[in-house]
Amino acid sequence: MHFTSEERLDDGVLEREFTLGEIPGTLWTPESAAPAPLVLMAHNNGLPKADPRLVARARHTAARGYAVATIDAAGCGDRPRSAAAEQARADLRRAMQAGEPVDEIFESFIGPLVENAVPEWQTTLDALLELPEIGGPVGYSGGWTALGIRLAVVEPRIAAAGFFAGGYVPRAQREEARQITIPLLFLLQWDDEGNPRQRALDLFDAFGSKEKTLHANLGGHTGTPWFELEDGCRFLDRHLK
């Protein structure tokens, strides 16, 4: 892991950009000298790690005493996208404009993104846990629920997860949700125009965790209330500290 820049922010959080082979990432760490628990904060598929909403959540969480890391996985942010992914995006735009069903296009698009992203997140996790300022346990928090489900299934180091029910979850990950047993916090925007409410409720029901909490708020896709970030930090406090 090679750090390429660092900046001490107004809230005392240290923000550092890094590269790990071809993987670009950002790490936020708190002022505390003690090793901090780690939170992996993934963004929705395709968005850059510098997405303002992700950065705001990361900084707030780091100021609460966590190391927070995100990466641009393959096909995300400024990283090259495959011809197949670009074709899927074009097909998706066309189908949405025509009012046609889009589930099968999402399946062909999101599924490979998840499969390609998981090994890079695991490689990043390996490198992060070697840093002296980071100590387990590890949590996951992010809008990319499909990736979080897959990581929680294959990565035993993840002890708790917060998911946002705002993106398409492929059938494979909906089935894998039954294997998840770690504590979960699941956020749902009740009026999310791109995510059928019943599908989100069915996914919540499918999780195998004995401790799982659903928070539902009125509003569209990007209308998650800010207080949910505070509740999310309290959830992390219970399971990572």
mmCIF file of N, CA and C in Angstrom, residues 90-144:
data_model
loop_
_atom_site.group_PDB
_atom_site.id
_atom_site.type_symbol
_atom_site.label_atom_id
_atom_site.label_comp_id
_atom_site.label_asym_id
_atom_site.label_seq_id
_atom_site.Cartn_x
_atom_site.Cartn_y
_atom_site.Cartn_z
ATOM 1 N N ALA A 90 -25.665 1.210 -21.580
ATOM 2 C CA ALA A 90 -26.413 1.745 -22.721
ATOM 3 C C ALA A 90 -27.767 1.053 -22.854
ATOM 4 N N ASP A 91 -27.787 -0.265 -22.662
ATOM 5 C CA ASP A 91 -29.056 -1.004 -22.726
ATOM 6 C C ASP A 91 -29.994 -0.560 -21.612
ATOM 7 N N LEU A 92 -29.422 -0.285 -20.440
ATOM 8 C CA LEU A 92 -30.233 0.145 -19.308
ATOM 9 C C LEU A 92 -30.870 1.503 -19.576
ATOM 10 N N ARG A 93 -30.089 2.431 -20.079
ATOM 11 C CA ARG A 93 -30.634 3.752 -20.398
ATOM 12 C C ARG A 93 -31.756 3.651 -21.424
ATOM 13 N N ARG A 94 -31.533 2.837 -22.456
ATOM 14 C CA ARG A 94 -32.547 2.688 -23.506
ATOM 15 C C ARG A 94 -33.835 2.085 -22.943
ATOM 16 N N ALA A 95 -33.694 1.029 -22.124
ATOM 17 C CA ALA A 95 -34.874 0.365 -21.566
ATOM 18 C C ALA A 95 -35.640 1.290 -20.625
ATOM 19 N N MET A 96 -34.925 2.057 -19.822
ATOM 20 C CA MET A 96 -35.595 2.963 -18.889
ATOM 21 C C MET A 96 -36.340 4.057 -19.642
ATOM 22 N N GLN A 97 -35.733 4.592 -20.696
ATOM 23 C CA GLN A 97 -36.391 5.622 -21.484
ATOM 24 C C GLN A 97 -37.638 5.087 -22.177
ATOM 25 N N ALA A 98 -37.597 3.792 -22.541
ATOM 26 C CA ALA A 98 -38.721 3.174 -23.231
ATOM 27 C C ALA A 98 -39.752 2.599 -22.267
ATOM 28 N N GLY A 99 -39.462 2.655 -20.961
ATOM 29 C CA GLY A 99 -40.382 2.101 -19.980
ATOM 30 C C GLY A 99 -40.431 0.589 -19.978
ATOM 31 N N GLU A 100 -39.347 -0.058 -20.393
ATOM 32 C CA GLU A 100 -39.288 -1.511 -20.461
ATOM 33 C C GLU A 100 -38.723 -2.093 -19.162
ATOM 34 N N PRO A 101 -38.971 -3.389 -18.900
ATOM 35 C CA PRO A 101 -38.388 -4.033 -17.709
ATOM 36 C C PRO A 101 -36.862 -3.986 -17.758
ATOM 37 N N VAL A 102 -36.241 -3.793 -16.590
ATOM 38 C CA VAL A 102 -34.786 -3.633 -16.560
ATOM 39 C C VAL A 102 -34.084 -4.657 -15.671
ATOM 40 N N ASP A 103 -34.832 -5.550 -15.010
ATOM 41 C CA ASP A 103 -34.208 -6.473 -14.064
ATOM 42 C C ASP A 103 -33.132 -7.330 -14.702
ATOM 43 N N GLU A 104 -33.399 -7.877 -15.875
ATOM 44 C CA GLU A 104 -32.412 -8.760 -16.505
ATOM 45 C C GLU A 104 -31.162 -7.995 -16.923
ATOM 46 N N ILE A 105 -31.327 -6.744 -17.295
ATOM 47 C CA ILE A 105 -30.152 -5.917 -17.622
ATOM 48 C C ILE A 105 -29.335 -5.675 -16.365
ATOM 49 N N PHE A 106 -30.015 -5.371 -15.264
ATOM 50 C CA PHE A 106 -29.307 -5.192 -13.997
ATOM 51 C C PHE A 106 -28.560 -6.466 -13.607
ATOM 52 N N GLU A 107 -29.184 -7.617 -13.807
ATOM 53 C CA GLU A 107 -28.535 -8.892 -13.485
ATOM 54 C C GLU A 107 -27.222 -9.033 -14.246
ATOM 55 N N SER A 108 -27.247 -8.740 -15.539
ATOM 56 C CA SER A 108 -26.050 -8.907 -16.370
ATOM 57 C C SER A 108 -24.984 -7.862 -16.076
ATOM 58 N N PHE A 109 -25.388 -6.764 -15.465
ATOM 59 C CA PHE A 109 -24.494 -5.646 -15.197
ATOM 60 C C PHE A 109 -23.909 -5.707 -13.786
ATOM 61 N N ILE A 110 -24.796 -5.831 -12.787
ATOM 62 C CA ILE A 110 -24.373 -5.759 -11.390
ATOM 63 C C ILE A 110 -23.647 -7.028 -10.955
ATOM 64 N N GLY A 111 -24.121 -8.182 -11.398
ATOM 65 C CA GLY A 111 -23.505 -9.441 -10.982
ATOM 66 C C GLY A 111 -22.004 -9.489 -11.226
ATOM 67 N N PRO A 112 -21.534 -9.239 -12.453
ATOM 68 C CA PRO A 112 -20.087 -9.238 -12.701
ATOM 69 C C PRO A 112 -19.342 -8.159 -11.925
ATOM 70 N N LEU A 113 -19.965 -6.986 -11.714
ATOM 71 C CA LEU A 113 -19.304 -5.944 -10.925
ATOM 72 C C LEU A 113 -19.012 -6.440 -9.516
ATOM 73 N N VAL A 114 -19.978 -7.116 -8.908
ATOM 74 C CA VAL A 114 -19.801 -7.649 -7.557
ATOM 75 C C VAL A 114 -18.681 -8.684 -7.543
ATOM 76 N N GLU A 115 -18.719 -9.614 -8.478
ATOM 77 C CA GLU A 115 -17.713 -10.682 -8.507
ATOM 78 C C GLU A 115 -16.310 -10.119 -8.678
ATOM 79 N N ASN A 116 -16.167 -9.072 -9.494
ATOM 80 C CA ASN A 116 -14.850 -8.470 -9.713
ATOM 81 C C ASN A 116 -14.398 -7.623 -8.533
ATOM 82 N N ALA A 117 -15.363 -7.027 -7.822
ATOM 83 C CA ALA A 117 -15.011 -6.111 -6.741
ATOM 84 C C ALA A 117 -14.587 -6.835 -5.474
ATOM 85 N N VAL A 118 -15.176 -7.987 -5.180
ATOM 86 C CA VAL A 118 -14.921 -8.658 -3.903
ATOM 87 C C VAL A 118 -13.443 -8.974 -3.690
ATOM 88 N N PRO A 119 -12.719 -9.580 -4.654
ATOM 89 C CA PRO A 119 -11.295 -9.856 -4.411
ATOM 90 C C PRO A 119 -10.477 -8.598 -4.149
ATOM 91 N N GLU A 120 -10.829 -7.489 -4.805
ATOM 92 C CA GLU A 120 -10.078 -6.256 -4.577
ATOM 93 C C GLU A 120 -10.350 -5.695 -3.190
ATOM 94 N N TRP A 121 -11.575 -5.805 -2.727
ATOM 95 C CA TRP A 121 -11.864 -5.369 -1.363
ATOM 96 C C TRP A 121 -11.140 -6.250 -0.348
ATOM 97 N N GLN A 122 -11.050 -7.543 -0.604
ATOM 98 C CA GLN A 122 -10.338 -8.422 0.317
ATOM 99 C C GLN A 122 -8.843 -8.116 0.329
ATOM 100 N N THR A 123 -8.270 -7.839 -0.830
ATOM 101 C CA THR A 123 -6.862 -7.447 -0.902
ATOM 102 C C THR A 123 -6.634 -6.158 -0.124
ATOM 103 N N THR A 124 -7.549 -5.205 -0.277
ATOM 104 C CA THR A 124 -7.450 -3.940 0.452
ATOM 105 C C THR A 124 -7.564 -4.171 1.952
ATOM 106 N N LEU A 125 -8.483 -5.031 2.353
ATOM 107 C CA LEU A 125 -8.649 -5.333 3.776
ATOM 108 C C LEU A 125 -7.376 -5.939 4.357
ATOM 109 N N ASP A 126 -6.760 -6.857 3.637
ATOM 110 C CA ASP A 126 -5.499 -7.449 4.096
ATOM 111 C C ASP A 126 -4.460 -6.372 4.371
ATOM 112 N N ALA A 127 -4.322 -5.429 3.432
ATOM 113 C CA ALA A 127 -3.303 -4.382 3.562
ATOM 114 C C ALA A 127 -3.639 -3.417 4.688
ATOM 115 N N LEU A 128 -4.904 -3.060 4.836
ATOM 116 C CA LEU A 128 -5.302 -2.111 5.875
ATOM 117 C C LEU A 128 -5.039 -2.666 7.267
ATOM 118 N N LEU A 129 -5.312 -3.944 7.466
ATOM 119 C CA LEU A 129 -5.148 -4.531 8.801
ATOM 120 C C LEU A 129 -3.688 -4.710 9.191
ATOM 121 N N GLU A 130 -2.777 -4.480 8.266
ATOM 122 C CA GLU A 130 -1.352 -4.497 8.597
ATOM 123 C C GLU A 130 -0.874 -3.149 9.128
ATOM 124 N N LEU A 131 -1.687 -2.093 8.982
ATOM 125 C CA LEU A 131 -1.290 -0.769 9.451
ATOM 126 C C LEU A 131 -1.419 -0.698 10.969
ATOM 127 N N PRO A 132 -0.441 -0.101 11.650
ATOM 128 C CA PRO A 132 -0.469 -0.065 13.120
ATOM 129 C C PRO A 132 -1.624 0.751 13.683
ATOM 130 N N GLU A 133 -2.140 1.702 12.919
ATOM 131 C CA GLU A 133 -3.215 2.542 13.430
ATOM 132 C C GLU A 133 -4.597 1.899 13.303
ATOM 133 N N ILE A 134 -4.646 0.699 12.747
ATOM 134 C CA ILE A 134 -5.917 0.005 12.558
ATOM 135 C C ILE A 134 -5.884 -1.317 13.299
ATOM 136 N N GLY A 135 -6.942 -1.562 14.062
ATOM 137 C CA GLY A 135 -7.100 -2.838 14.734
ATOM 138 C C GLY A 135 -8.545 -3.288 14.609
ATOM 139 N N GLY A 136 -8.751 -4.599 14.436
ATOM 140 C CA GLY A 136 -10.117 -5.087 14.276
ATOM 141 C C GLY A 136 -10.966 -4.753 15.489
ATOM 142 N N PRO A 137 -12.260 -5.081 15.466
ATOM 143 C CA PRO A 137 -12.951 -5.776 14.378
ATOM 144 C C PRO A 137 -13.287 -4.876 13.194
ATOM 145 N N VAL A 138 -13.923 -5.464 12.190
ATOM 146 C CA VAL A 138 -14.193 -4.788 10.924
ATOM 147 C C VAL A 138 -15.697 -4.740 10.690
ATOM 148 N N GLY A 139 -16.168 -3.589 10.217
ATOM 149 C CA GLY A 139 -17.562 -3.440 9.835
ATOM 150 C C GLY A 139 -17.675 -3.033 8.381
ATOM 151 N N TYR A 140 -18.866 -3.166 7.841
ATOM 152 C CA TYR A 140 -19.159 -2.745 6.464
ATOM 153 C C TYR A 140 -20.319 -1.770 6.510
ATOM 154 N N SER A 141 -20.205 -0.687 5.751
ATOM 155 C CA SER A 141 -21.284 0.292 5.677
ATOM 156 C C SER A 141 -21.307 0.858 4.276
ATOM 157 N N GLY A 142 -22.455 0.749 3.606
ATOM 158 C CA GLY A 142 -22.452 1.311 2.267
ATOM 159 C C GLY A 142 -23.738 1.117 1.503
ATOM 160 N N GLY A 143 -23.843 1.903 0.429
ATOM 161 C CA GLY A 143 -25.002 1.818 -0.418
ATOM 162 C C GLY A 143 -24.965 0.647 -1.368
ATOM 163 N N TRP A 144 -23.802 0.049 -1.534
ATOM 164 C CA TRP A 144 -23.705 -1.084 -2.455
ATOM 165 C C TRP A 144 -24.018 -2.357 -1.669
#
